């Protein structure tokens, strides 16, 4: 087997990824936005809803709250890095699929697809660049029955996918080596990938147009009000980018701080108190690498190739029209890479990813890694699934985090759900009660089988 691998390491994986992935108009938009969001030197004293984190979940929540409540709700979003250098949202690969095992995830992603189809009605001139190529999930003998039952559930809930035998897979995808594959499932509609940066900017710009106030600063502490029944969270202390420290009182607060949500929870006493406060918000950063490789061979998977996920979680998809592909894989939980930086481990590609790619697609035997980046999953160590809903102790605190690698596609549904909880007092469209914090307190995991 011939293997030629060369790496182009840039100053930082993220930068290379951003500039490789984004067109110049995206970059212009980013610069324009940075000007719009000049660091605030003053923080208003009070607001109705304070959102901590202006990434995908925070900005979607701000959008839905302002769209529905207008001027009757004063919404402030605190974002510690308006360039989003380390945020998960712009570093994701922007995949949308319905191939999940948990009904709530299927429903949220179906809504994601509906939202994207009608995006102009929501976010105006937002160029998502959606590629409707579908997902192809491959299963070995061991995984075949799970794939079948999941496909049945997904179709019952409104997704459209088809289960294929190895023979049918080979007919449809001549580049595939079906060794070790018992079944494959291909999404026929409402699956593909999009530009996550465009979605984030769409939410943020529209939320601001509706009157949400974005402030550049970091929440570093909370203030509490003592009540006979316990303490209530009342204000946040914010370190602004000019170094000033100011505080803001809020009626309600949404924790949407991505991979830092566990830390923010700790500031609120989650995991350091007694009773309901003895349980931490179990969300922490986990580094994931994405590699961009080049393959020009005649037998390379073509432009319509779905995002393909192999039996061990290795995935690849096309990235544009120049013969580039993205790929990645989550490491084994015993070999998690350090999270103090966003450096890329190139050996991980060689040792863990390339052998699977080369086995599955002959044309990938000789590939060249052109670029790479790393990003953080906002990883829920309890059950790798989203945590959404009201905190059981603080009835004015709401949580939207922990989606562990499948969150960006669910931002439309989650932002809408947070707005329902705050405005209507309950979930009205998709019932997400089972994904609440209570399951962590009660020790009842809601695992999502299809996490990669
Ligand atoms: C490599 C990779 C690939 C992925 N692929 C996919 C995919 O294909 N499909 C999919 O659906 N999802 C994918 N994801 C997951 C997806 O990116 C995340 O689930 C989603 O973007 C999380 O959004 P968020 O708003 O929680 O986090 P973020 O985007 O990280 O936003 C949180 C924000 O909070 C801010 N913040 C943190 N602490 C504070 C504080 N104390 N004060 C103020 N601000 C604070 C941060 O600066 C950050 O901007 C991927 C993720 C990665 C890393």
Short mmCIF file of C-alpha atoms and ligand atoms in Angstrom, two decimals:
data_model
loop_
_atom_site.label_atom_id
_atom_site.label_comp_id
_atom_site.label_asym_id
_atom_site.label_seq_id
_atom_site.Cartn_x
_atom_site.Cartn_y
_atom_site.Cartn_z
CA UNK A 1 0.00 0.00 0.00
CA UNK A 2 1.44 3.33 -0.99
CA UNK A 3 1.04 6.22 1.36
CA UNK A 4 2.27 9.74 0.79
CA UNK A 5 1.29 12.09 3.53
CA UNK A 6 2.58 15.59 3.91
CA UNK A 7 1.35 18.20 6.30
CA UNK A 8 1.07 21.90 5.94
CA UNK A 9 1.18 23.21 9.47
CA UNK A 10 0.16 26.83 9.76
CA UNK A 11 0.56 29.25 12.63
CA UNK A 12 -2.47 27.75 14.27
CA UNK A 13 -4.85 25.09 13.07
CA UNK A 14 -7.83 27.32 13.63
CA UNK A 15 -6.56 30.20 11.56
CA UNK A 16 -5.69 27.95 8.66
CA UNK A 17 -9.09 26.37 8.91
CA UNK A 18 -10.94 29.62 8.99
CA UNK A 19 -9.08 31.08 6.08
CA UNK A 20 -9.12 27.90 4.06
CA UNK A 21 -12.80 27.38 4.62
CA UNK A 22 -14.09 30.90 4.33
CA UNK A 23 -14.39 32.99 1.23
CA UNK A 24 -13.14 36.57 1.24
CA UNK A 25 -16.70 37.83 1.62
CA UNK A 26 -17.00 35.83 4.85
CA UNK A 27 -13.83 37.42 6.13
CA UNK A 28 -15.08 40.88 5.19
CA UNK A 29 -18.31 40.11 7.03
CA UNK A 30 -16.31 39.04 10.07
CA UNK A 31 -14.29 42.27 10.07
CA UNK A 32 -17.45 44.30 9.56
CA UNK A 33 -19.05 42.57 12.50
CA UNK A 34 -16.04 43.20 14.71
CA UNK A 35 -16.49 46.90 13.99
CA UNK A 36 -20.17 46.69 14.81
CA UNK A 37 -19.43 45.11 18.15
CA UNK A 38 -16.94 47.64 19.48
CA UNK A 39 -16.03 46.69 23.03
CA UNK A 40 -18.57 48.19 25.38
CA UNK A 41 -17.06 50.32 28.10
CA UNK A 42 -20.25 50.38 30.08
CA UNK A 43 -22.70 47.76 31.06
CA UNK A 44 -26.35 48.57 31.59
CA UNK A 45 -27.38 48.08 35.21
CA UNK A 46 -30.35 45.75 34.68
CA UNK A 47 -31.91 43.48 32.10
CA UNK A 48 -34.74 41.00 31.86
CA UNK A 49 -32.69 38.16 30.38
CA UNK A 50 -28.92 37.83 30.57
CA UNK A 51 -27.39 35.31 28.17
CA UNK A 52 -23.87 34.13 28.98
CA UNK A 53 -22.13 33.23 25.70
CA UNK A 54 -22.89 34.69 22.28
CA UNK A 55 -22.10 31.52 20.28
CA UNK A 56 -24.64 29.36 18.43
CA UNK A 57 -26.92 28.62 21.38
CA UNK A 58 -26.68 32.04 23.03
CA UNK A 59 -27.30 33.92 19.80
CA UNK A 60 -30.16 31.67 18.72
CA UNK A 61 -31.77 32.17 22.15
CA UNK A 62 -31.32 35.95 21.82
CA UNK A 63 -32.84 35.86 18.33
CA UNK A 64 -35.92 33.88 19.40
CA UNK A 65 -36.48 35.87 22.59
CA UNK A 66 -36.34 39.21 20.78
CA UNK A 67 -38.29 38.02 17.76
CA UNK A 68 -41.12 36.85 19.97
CA UNK A 69 -41.11 39.39 22.79
CA UNK A 70 -39.77 42.50 21.01
CA UNK A 71 -39.30 45.53 23.21
CA UNK A 72 -41.13 43.92 26.13
CA UNK A 73 -38.02 41.90 26.95
CA UNK A 74 -34.64 43.49 27.49
CA UNK A 75 -32.03 40.94 26.43
CA UNK A 76 -28.28 41.29 27.03
CA UNK A 77 -25.72 38.81 25.67
CA UNK A 78 -22.28 38.74 27.28
CA UNK A 79 -19.59 37.31 24.99
CA UNK A 80 -16.00 37.16 26.14
CA UNK A 81 -14.49 36.90 22.65
CA UNK A 82 -16.27 38.63 19.78
CA UNK A 83 -13.76 37.11 17.32
CA UNK A 84 -14.87 33.61 18.46
CA UNK A 85 -11.29 32.32 18.22
CA UNK A 86 -11.87 29.31 20.48
CA UNK A 87 -15.65 29.01 20.27
CA UNK A 88 -17.05 25.69 19.04
CA UNK A 89 -19.55 27.13 16.57
CA UNK A 90 -17.21 28.44 13.84
CA UNK A 91 -14.82 25.50 14.28
CA UNK A 92 -17.44 22.85 13.68
CA UNK A 93 -17.86 21.05 10.36
CA UNK A 94 -21.47 22.21 10.09
CA UNK A 95 -23.18 18.87 9.57
CA UNK A 96 -26.96 18.40 9.66
CA UNK A 97 -28.39 14.90 9.97
CA UNK A 98 -31.44 13.12 11.30
CA UNK A 99 -29.60 9.89 11.93
CA UNK A 100 -29.76 9.90 15.72
CA UNK A 101 -31.09 7.37 18.22
CA UNK A 102 -32.73 9.79 20.64
CA UNK A 103 -36.14 11.04 19.43
CA UNK A 104 -35.50 14.54 20.77
CA UNK A 105 -32.32 14.81 18.69
CA UNK A 106 -34.15 13.65 15.57
CA UNK A 107 -36.94 16.17 16.17
CA UNK A 108 -34.53 19.03 16.86
CA UNK A 109 -32.52 18.29 13.72
CA UNK A 110 -35.68 17.98 11.63
CA UNK A 111 -36.56 21.43 12.84
CA UNK A 112 -33.02 22.54 11.96
CA UNK A 113 -33.65 21.39 8.37
CA UNK A 114 -37.00 23.22 8.26
CA UNK A 115 -35.40 26.38 9.65
CA UNK A 116 -32.63 26.25 7.04
CA UNK A 117 -35.18 25.81 4.23
CA UNK A 118 -36.94 28.96 5.34
CA UNK A 119 -33.91 30.80 6.65
CA UNK A 120 -34.58 34.05 4.83
CA UNK A 121 -37.85 34.46 6.69
CA UNK A 122 -35.85 34.22 9.91
CA UNK A 123 -32.39 35.60 9.33
CA UNK A 124 -32.77 37.63 6.13
CA UNK A 125 -29.86 37.53 3.76
CA UNK A 126 -28.00 34.67 5.43
CA UNK A 127 -25.93 32.62 2.94
CA UNK A 128 -25.78 29.21 4.61
CA UNK A 129 -24.31 27.50 1.54
CA UNK A 130 -26.18 24.30 2.42
CA UNK A 131 -24.97 21.17 0.59
CA UNK A 132 -27.80 18.59 0.67
CA UNK A 133 -25.56 15.55 0.11
CA UNK A 134 -26.88 13.47 3.00
CA UNK A 135 -25.09 11.33 5.57
CA UNK A 136 -24.07 7.73 4.97
CA UNK A 137 -23.72 5.77 8.21
CA UNK A 138 -22.02 2.40 7.92
CA UNK A 139 -22.62 -0.48 10.32
CA UNK A 140 -20.77 -3.74 10.97
CA UNK A 141 -22.62 -6.96 11.91
CA UNK A 142 -22.56 -5.74 15.52
CA UNK A 143 -24.17 -2.41 14.73
CA UNK A 144 -26.62 -3.55 12.06
CA UNK A 145 -29.68 -4.07 14.26
CA UNK A 146 -29.17 -0.67 15.95
CA UNK A 147 -28.87 1.00 12.55
CA UNK A 148 -32.10 -0.68 11.41
CA UNK A 149 -34.11 0.24 14.48
CA UNK A 150 -32.79 3.80 14.44
CA UNK A 151 -33.67 4.17 10.77
CA UNK A 152 -37.20 2.96 11.50
CA UNK A 153 -37.60 5.51 14.30
CA UNK A 154 -36.12 8.32 12.20
CA UNK A 155 -38.53 7.62 9.32
CA UNK A 156 -41.49 7.41 11.70
CA UNK A 157 -40.58 10.86 13.02
CA UNK A 158 -40.42 12.41 9.55
CA UNK A 159 -36.85 11.85 8.36
CA UNK A 160 -36.30 10.09 5.04
CA UNK A 161 -33.49 7.59 4.83
CA UNK A 162 -32.86 4.26 3.21
CA UNK A 163 -31.00 1.20 4.46
CA UNK A 164 -28.70 -0.38 1.88
CA UNK A 165 -27.05 -3.80 1.68
CA UNK A 166 -23.34 -4.00 0.77
CA UNK A 167 -24.30 -4.86 -2.83
CA UNK A 168 -26.53 -1.81 -3.13
CA UNK A 169 -23.89 0.36 -1.50
CA UNK A 170 -21.35 -0.77 -4.07
CA UNK A 171 -23.75 -0.04 -6.93
CA UNK A 172 -24.51 3.43 -5.67
CA UNK A 173 -21.01 4.32 -4.48
CA UNK A 174 -18.47 2.55 -6.73
CA UNK A 175 -15.58 3.96 -4.66
CA UNK A 176 -16.56 2.05 -1.53
CA UNK A 177 -14.90 -1.10 -0.20
CA UNK A 178 -17.69 -2.93 1.62
CA UNK A 179 -15.43 -5.25 3.65
CA UNK A 180 -16.68 -5.34 7.21
CA UNK A 181 -19.94 -3.57 6.37
CA UNK A 182 -23.26 -5.29 7.01
CA UNK A 183 -25.53 -2.30 6.25
CA UNK A 184 -25.41 1.38 5.38
CA UNK A 185 -28.04 4.05 5.90
CA UNK A 186 -28.26 7.03 3.56
CA UNK A 187 -30.25 10.17 4.29
CA UNK A 188 -32.36 11.03 1.25
CA UNK A 189 -33.33 14.54 2.28
CA UNK A 190 -32.79 17.15 5.01
CA UNK A 191 -29.18 16.12 5.57
CA UNK A 192 -25.92 17.69 4.50
CA UNK A 193 -23.68 20.49 5.69
CA UNK A 194 -23.57 24.27 5.83
CA UNK A 195 -21.40 27.18 6.88
CA UNK A 196 -21.67 27.45 10.69
CA UNK A 197 -20.07 30.91 10.72
CA UNK A 198 -22.80 32.22 8.42
CA UNK A 199 -25.46 30.77 10.73
CA UNK A 200 -23.87 32.32 13.81
CA UNK A 201 -23.61 35.72 12.13
CA UNK A 202 -27.21 35.39 10.93
CA UNK A 203 -28.47 34.77 14.46
CA UNK A 204 -26.29 37.47 15.98
CA UNK A 205 -27.03 40.20 13.44
CA UNK A 206 -30.76 39.50 13.48
CA UNK A 207 -30.89 39.37 17.28
CA UNK A 208 -29.15 42.75 17.35
CA UNK A 209 -31.50 44.18 14.75
CA UNK A 210 -34.36 43.13 17.02
CA UNK A 211 -32.69 44.98 19.90
CA UNK A 212 -30.54 42.42 21.74
CA UNK A 213 -27.54 44.12 23.33
CA UNK A 214 -24.24 42.27 22.86
CA UNK A 215 -21.55 43.21 25.36
CA UNK A 216 -17.90 42.22 25.04
CA UNK A 217 -16.92 40.90 28.43
CA UNK A 218 -16.55 37.84 30.59
CA UNK A 219 -18.86 36.79 33.40
CA UNK A 220 -16.50 36.18 36.32
CA UNK A 221 -18.83 35.97 39.30
CA UNK A 222 -22.48 35.90 40.34
CA UNK A 223 -24.32 37.80 43.04
CA UNK A 224 -27.05 36.08 45.03
CA UNK A 225 -30.11 37.17 46.92
CA UNK A 226 -30.86 35.33 50.15
CA UNK A 227 -34.43 34.03 50.31
CA UNK A 228 -36.12 31.95 53.00
CA UNK A 229 -36.36 29.04 50.55
CA UNK A 230 -32.69 29.34 49.55
CA UNK A 231 -30.62 31.68 47.47
CA UNK A 232 -31.56 33.14 44.09
CA UNK A 233 -29.16 34.22 41.41
CA UNK A 234 -29.59 37.92 40.95
CA UNK A 235 -26.64 39.55 39.22
CA UNK A 236 -23.54 38.82 37.20
CA UNK A 237 -20.17 40.46 37.60
CA UNK A 238 -18.62 41.12 34.19
CA UNK A 239 -15.03 41.92 33.30
CA UNK A 240 -15.26 44.13 30.23
CA UNK A 241 -12.61 44.05 27.53
CA UNK A 242 -11.24 47.42 28.68
CA UNK A 243 -10.52 45.87 32.08
CA UNK A 244 -13.42 47.50 33.96
CA UNK A 245 -15.42 45.25 36.24
CA UNK A 246 -19.14 46.05 36.42
CA UNK A 247 -22.24 44.16 37.44
CA UNK A 248 -25.65 43.68 35.89
CA UNK A 249 -28.86 42.56 37.57
CA UNK A 250 -31.06 40.13 35.68
CA UNK A 251 -34.50 38.62 35.96
CA UNK A 252 -33.48 35.44 34.18
CA UNK A 253 -30.18 34.05 33.05
CA UNK A 254 -29.27 31.59 30.28
CA UNK A 255 -26.01 29.65 30.54
CA UNK A 256 -24.87 29.05 26.95
CA UNK A 257 -21.12 29.25 27.47
CA UNK A 258 -20.22 26.26 25.31
CA UNK A 259 -17.20 24.30 26.50
CA UNK A 260 -16.84 26.75 29.45
CA UNK A 261 -20.37 26.07 30.71
CA UNK A 262 -19.15 23.78 33.49
CA UNK A 263 -16.92 26.62 34.77
CA UNK A 264 -19.81 29.09 34.64
CA UNK A 265 -21.96 26.56 36.50
CA UNK A 266 -19.27 26.40 39.16
CA UNK A 267 -19.41 30.20 39.56
CA UNK A 268 -23.10 29.68 40.28
CA UNK A 269 -22.25 27.12 42.96
CA UNK A 270 -23.25 24.08 40.90
CA UNK A 271 -21.23 21.17 42.22
CA UNK A 272 -19.91 23.03 45.26
CA UNK A 273 -23.06 23.32 47.37
CA UNK A 274 -25.38 20.90 49.09
CA UNK A 275 -28.66 19.27 47.98
CA UNK A 276 -29.56 20.25 44.42
CA UNK A 277 -26.39 22.33 44.26
CA UNK A 278 -24.15 19.35 44.93
CA UNK A 279 -24.42 18.35 41.25
CA UNK A 280 -22.02 20.05 38.86
CA UNK A 281 -22.94 21.11 35.34
CA UNK A 282 -20.94 18.29 33.70
CA UNK A 283 -19.67 20.13 30.63
CA UNK A 284 -16.01 20.53 29.74
CA UNK A 285 -13.86 21.09 26.64
CA UNK A 286 -12.74 18.07 24.62
CA UNK A 287 -10.41 18.73 21.72
CA UNK A 288 -11.33 17.36 18.28
CA UNK A 289 -9.14 17.53 15.16
CA UNK A 290 -10.32 18.15 11.62
CA UNK A 291 -7.97 17.45 8.71
CA UNK A 292 -8.35 18.67 5.15
CA UNK A 293 -6.80 16.37 2.58
CA UNK A 294 -6.52 16.41 -1.14
CA UNK A 295 -7.32 13.53 -3.47
CA UNK A 296 -7.45 14.08 -7.22
CA UNK A 297 -7.70 10.45 -8.39
CA UNK A 298 -10.28 9.49 -11.01
CA UNK A 299 -11.82 7.01 -8.61
CA UNK A 300 -12.06 9.46 -5.74
CA UNK A 301 -15.56 9.97 -4.27
CA UNK A 302 -17.34 12.60 -6.37
CA UNK A 303 -19.01 15.89 -5.60
CA UNK A 304 -22.34 14.34 -4.57
CA UNK A 305 -20.67 12.05 -2.00
CA UNK A 306 -22.49 12.04 1.35
CA UNK A 307 -20.74 12.68 4.63
CA UNK A 308 -19.66 9.12 5.28
CA UNK A 309 -19.20 7.75 8.80
CA UNK A 310 -17.36 4.46 9.10
CA UNK A 311 -18.08 1.77 11.67
CA UNK A 312 -15.39 3.11 14.05
CA UNK A 313 -16.58 6.74 13.83
CA UNK A 314 -14.06 7.96 11.24
CA UNK A 315 -15.85 10.40 8.95
CA UNK A 316 -15.07 12.19 5.72
CA UNK A 317 -16.85 14.48 3.32
CA UNK A 318 -16.09 16.62 0.31
CA UNK A 319 -15.06 20.19 0.99
CA UNK A 320 -15.73 22.31 -2.06
CA UNK A 321 -14.89 21.53 -5.63
CA UNK A 322 -11.10 21.43 -5.69
CA UNK A 323 -10.64 17.78 -4.73
CA UNK A 324 -10.50 18.56 -1.00
CA UNK A 325 -12.07 16.44 1.71
CA UNK A 326 -12.54 16.96 5.44
CA UNK A 327 -12.12 14.12 7.88
CA UNK A 328 -11.95 13.43 11.60
CA UNK A 329 -12.71 11.03 14.40
CA UNK A 330 -13.26 11.30 18.14
CA UNK A 331 -10.40 9.74 20.10
CA UNK A 332 -10.89 6.86 22.45
CA UNK A 333 -11.98 8.25 25.84
CA UNK A 334 -8.75 6.98 27.41
CA UNK A 335 -6.62 9.06 25.00
CA UNK A 336 -8.23 12.50 25.15
CA UNK A 337 -5.78 15.17 23.94
CA UNK A 338 -4.87 18.08 26.27
CA UNK A 339 -7.22 21.06 26.13
CA UNK A 340 -4.91 23.92 27.04
CA UNK A 341 -4.40 24.88 23.39
CA UNK A 342 -5.80 24.25 19.92
CA UNK A 343 -2.68 22.60 18.50
CA UNK A 344 -3.31 19.77 16.04
CA UNK A 345 -1.84 16.33 16.57
CA UNK A 346 -0.77 15.14 13.12
CA UNK A 347 0.11 11.65 14.32
CA UNK A 348 -3.57 11.18 15.14
CA UNK A 349 -4.36 11.42 11.44
CA UNK A 350 -1.66 8.96 10.52
CA UNK A 351 -2.33 6.42 13.26
CA UNK A 352 -6.07 6.65 13.79
CA UNK A 353 -7.72 8.06 10.70
CA UNK A 354 -5.72 7.30 7.58
CA UNK A 355 -5.82 3.48 7.97
CA UNK A 356 -9.64 3.54 7.98
CA UNK A 357 -9.85 5.98 5.05
CA UNK A 358 -7.41 3.91 2.99
CA UNK A 359 -9.28 0.69 3.77
CA UNK A 360 -12.67 2.09 2.84
CA UNK A 361 -11.69 4.08 -0.28
CA UNK A 362 -8.83 2.84 -2.42
CA UNK A 363 -8.24 6.32 -3.84
CA UNK A 364 -7.48 7.50 -0.29
CA UNK A 365 -4.45 5.24 -0.01
CA UNK A 366 -2.34 8.12 -1.16
CA UNK A 367 -3.59 11.40 0.21
CA UNK A 368 -2.05 14.67 1.17
CA UNK A 369 -3.13 16.60 4.25
CA UNK A 370 -3.37 20.22 3.18
CA UNK A 371 -4.57 21.84 6.35
CA UNK A 372 -6.15 21.12 9.69
CA UNK A 373 -7.67 22.70 12.74
CA UNK A 374 -8.86 21.79 16.18
CA UNK A 375 -11.95 22.86 18.08
CA UNK A 376 -13.57 22.05 21.39
CA UNK A 377 -16.66 19.93 21.78
CA UNK A 378 -18.77 21.26 24.66
CA UNK A 379 -18.64 17.77 26.07
CA UNK A 380 -21.21 16.47 28.52
CA UNK A 381 -19.26 13.95 30.61
CA UNK A 382 -22.49 12.50 32.04
CA UNK A 383 -24.06 11.12 28.85
CA UNK A 384 -22.72 13.11 25.84
CA UNK A 385 -26.12 14.61 25.13
CA UNK A 386 -27.53 18.15 25.28
CA UNK A 387 -28.65 19.69 28.56
CA UNK A 388 -31.52 22.08 28.11
CA UNK A 389 -34.00 23.57 30.52
CA UNK A 390 -34.47 25.28 33.85
CA UNK A 391 -32.02 24.57 36.64
CA UNK A 392 -33.81 22.59 39.38
CA UNK A 393 -32.51 24.83 42.18
CA UNK A 394 -32.40 28.29 40.57
CA UNK A 395 -35.76 28.74 38.93
CA UNK A 396 -34.54 31.83 37.03
CA UNK A 397 -31.55 30.04 35.46
CA UNK A 398 -31.78 28.17 32.15
CA UNK A 399 -29.18 25.96 30.55
CA UNK A 400 -28.45 25.27 26.87
CA UNK A 401 -25.22 23.35 26.46
CA UNK A 402 -23.44 19.98 26.38
CA UNK A 403 -24.40 18.83 22.90
CA UNK A 404 -21.02 17.14 22.49
CA UNK A 405 -20.53 17.46 18.75
CA UNK A 406 -24.01 17.76 17.28
CA UNK A 407 -25.11 21.15 18.55
CA UNK A 408 -24.82 23.62 15.72
CA UNK A 409 -27.59 21.98 13.69
CA UNK A 410 -29.83 22.08 16.77
CA UNK A 411 -29.33 25.78 17.57
CA UNK A 412 -32.62 26.80 15.86
CA UNK A 413 -34.64 24.31 17.94
CA UNK A 414 -32.80 24.99 21.19
CA UNK A 415 -33.02 28.78 20.93
CA UNK A 416 -36.74 28.45 20.21
CA UNK A 417 -37.13 26.10 23.21
CA UNK A 418 -35.32 28.49 25.56
CA UNK A 419 -37.63 31.30 24.40
CA UNK A 420 -40.64 29.05 25.08
CA UNK A 421 -39.45 28.28 28.60
CA UNK A 422 -38.87 31.96 29.36
CA UNK A 423 -41.93 33.45 27.61
CA UNK A 424 -44.50 30.63 27.88
CA UNK A 425 -43.16 28.87 30.96
CA UNK A 426 -43.03 25.49 29.21
CA UNK A 427 -41.91 23.70 26.05
CA UNK A 428 -44.54 24.26 23.36
CA UNK A 429 -43.17 22.77 20.15
CA UNK A 430 -40.75 19.94 20.97
CA UNK A 431 -40.94 18.50 24.47
CA UNK A 432 -37.33 18.47 25.64
CA UNK A 433 -38.08 17.69 29.30
CA UNK A 434 -36.05 14.48 29.19
CA UNK A 435 -32.95 16.48 28.28
CA UNK A 436 -33.19 18.62 31.44
CA UNK A 437 -30.69 18.91 34.30
CA UNK A 438 -32.93 16.68 36.43
CA UNK A 439 -31.66 13.58 34.66
CA UNK A 440 -28.16 14.35 35.93
CA UNK A 441 -29.35 14.79 39.49
CA UNK A 442 -31.40 11.59 39.22
CA UNK A 443 -28.52 9.66 37.62
CA UNK A 444 -30.59 8.76 34.54
CA UNK A 445 -28.44 9.11 31.40
CA UNK A 446 -30.03 9.82 28.01
CA UNK A 447 -27.22 8.54 25.80
CA UNK A 448 -27.20 9.31 22.12
CA UNK A 449 -25.81 6.29 20.30
CA UNK A 450 -24.81 8.19 17.21
CA UNK A 451 -22.22 10.59 18.64
CA UNK A 452 -18.98 10.97 16.70
C1 LIG B 1 -14.48 19.95 15.31
C2 LIG B 1 -15.96 20.10 15.59
C3 LIG B 1 -16.87 19.61 14.68
C4 LIG B 1 -18.23 19.75 14.93
N1 LIG B 1 -19.11 19.32 13.98
C5 LIG B 1 -20.43 19.51 14.17
C6 LIG B 1 -21.36 19.14 13.17
O1 LIG B 1 -20.98 18.63 12.11
N2 LIG B 1 -22.67 19.35 13.39
C7 LIG B 1 -23.12 19.90 14.55
O2 LIG B 1 -24.33 20.04 14.70
N3 LIG B 1 -22.27 20.28 15.52
C8 LIG B 1 -20.94 20.09 15.36
N4 LIG B 1 -20.06 20.47 16.33
C9 LIG B 1 -20.59 20.92 17.62
C10 LIG B 1 -21.03 22.36 17.59
O3 LIG B 1 -19.99 23.16 17.10
C11 LIG B 1 -21.39 22.79 19.00
O4 LIG B 1 -22.32 21.88 19.56
C12 LIG B 1 -22.04 24.18 19.04
O5 LIG B 1 -21.39 25.05 18.17
C13 LIG B 1 -21.97 24.71 20.45
O6 LIG B 1 -22.43 26.05 20.47
P1 LIG B 1 -22.29 26.89 21.81
O7 LIG B 1 -23.01 28.14 21.61
O8 LIG B 1 -22.66 26.03 22.97
O9 LIG B 1 -20.72 27.08 21.99
P2 LIG B 1 -19.74 28.20 21.44
O10 LIG B 1 -19.87 28.41 20.01
O11 LIG B 1 -18.38 27.81 21.97
O12 LIG B 1 -20.24 29.51 22.17
C14 LIG B 1 -20.08 29.70 23.56
C15 LIG B 1 -19.56 31.11 23.76
O13 LIG B 1 -19.54 31.39 25.16
C16 LIG B 1 -18.47 32.28 25.40
N5 LIG B 1 -18.16 32.25 26.84
C17 LIG B 1 -17.67 31.20 27.53
N6 LIG B 1 -17.55 31.54 28.84
C18 LIG B 1 -17.98 32.82 28.95
C19 LIG B 1 -18.08 33.71 30.05
N7 LIG B 1 -17.72 33.37 31.31
N8 LIG B 1 -18.53 34.98 29.82
C20 LIG B 1 -18.89 35.34 28.55
N9 LIG B 1 -18.80 34.53 27.48
C21 LIG B 1 -18.35 33.28 27.68
C22 LIG B 1 -17.37 31.77 24.50
O14 LIG B 1 -16.41 32.77 24.20
C23 LIG B 1 -18.14 31.30 23.26
O15 LIG B 1 -18.12 32.24 22.22
C24 LIG B 1 -18.69 20.37 16.12
C25 LIG B 1 -17.76 20.86 17.03
C26 LIG B 1 -16.40 20.76 16.77
C27 LIG B 1 -15.43 21.32 17.76
#
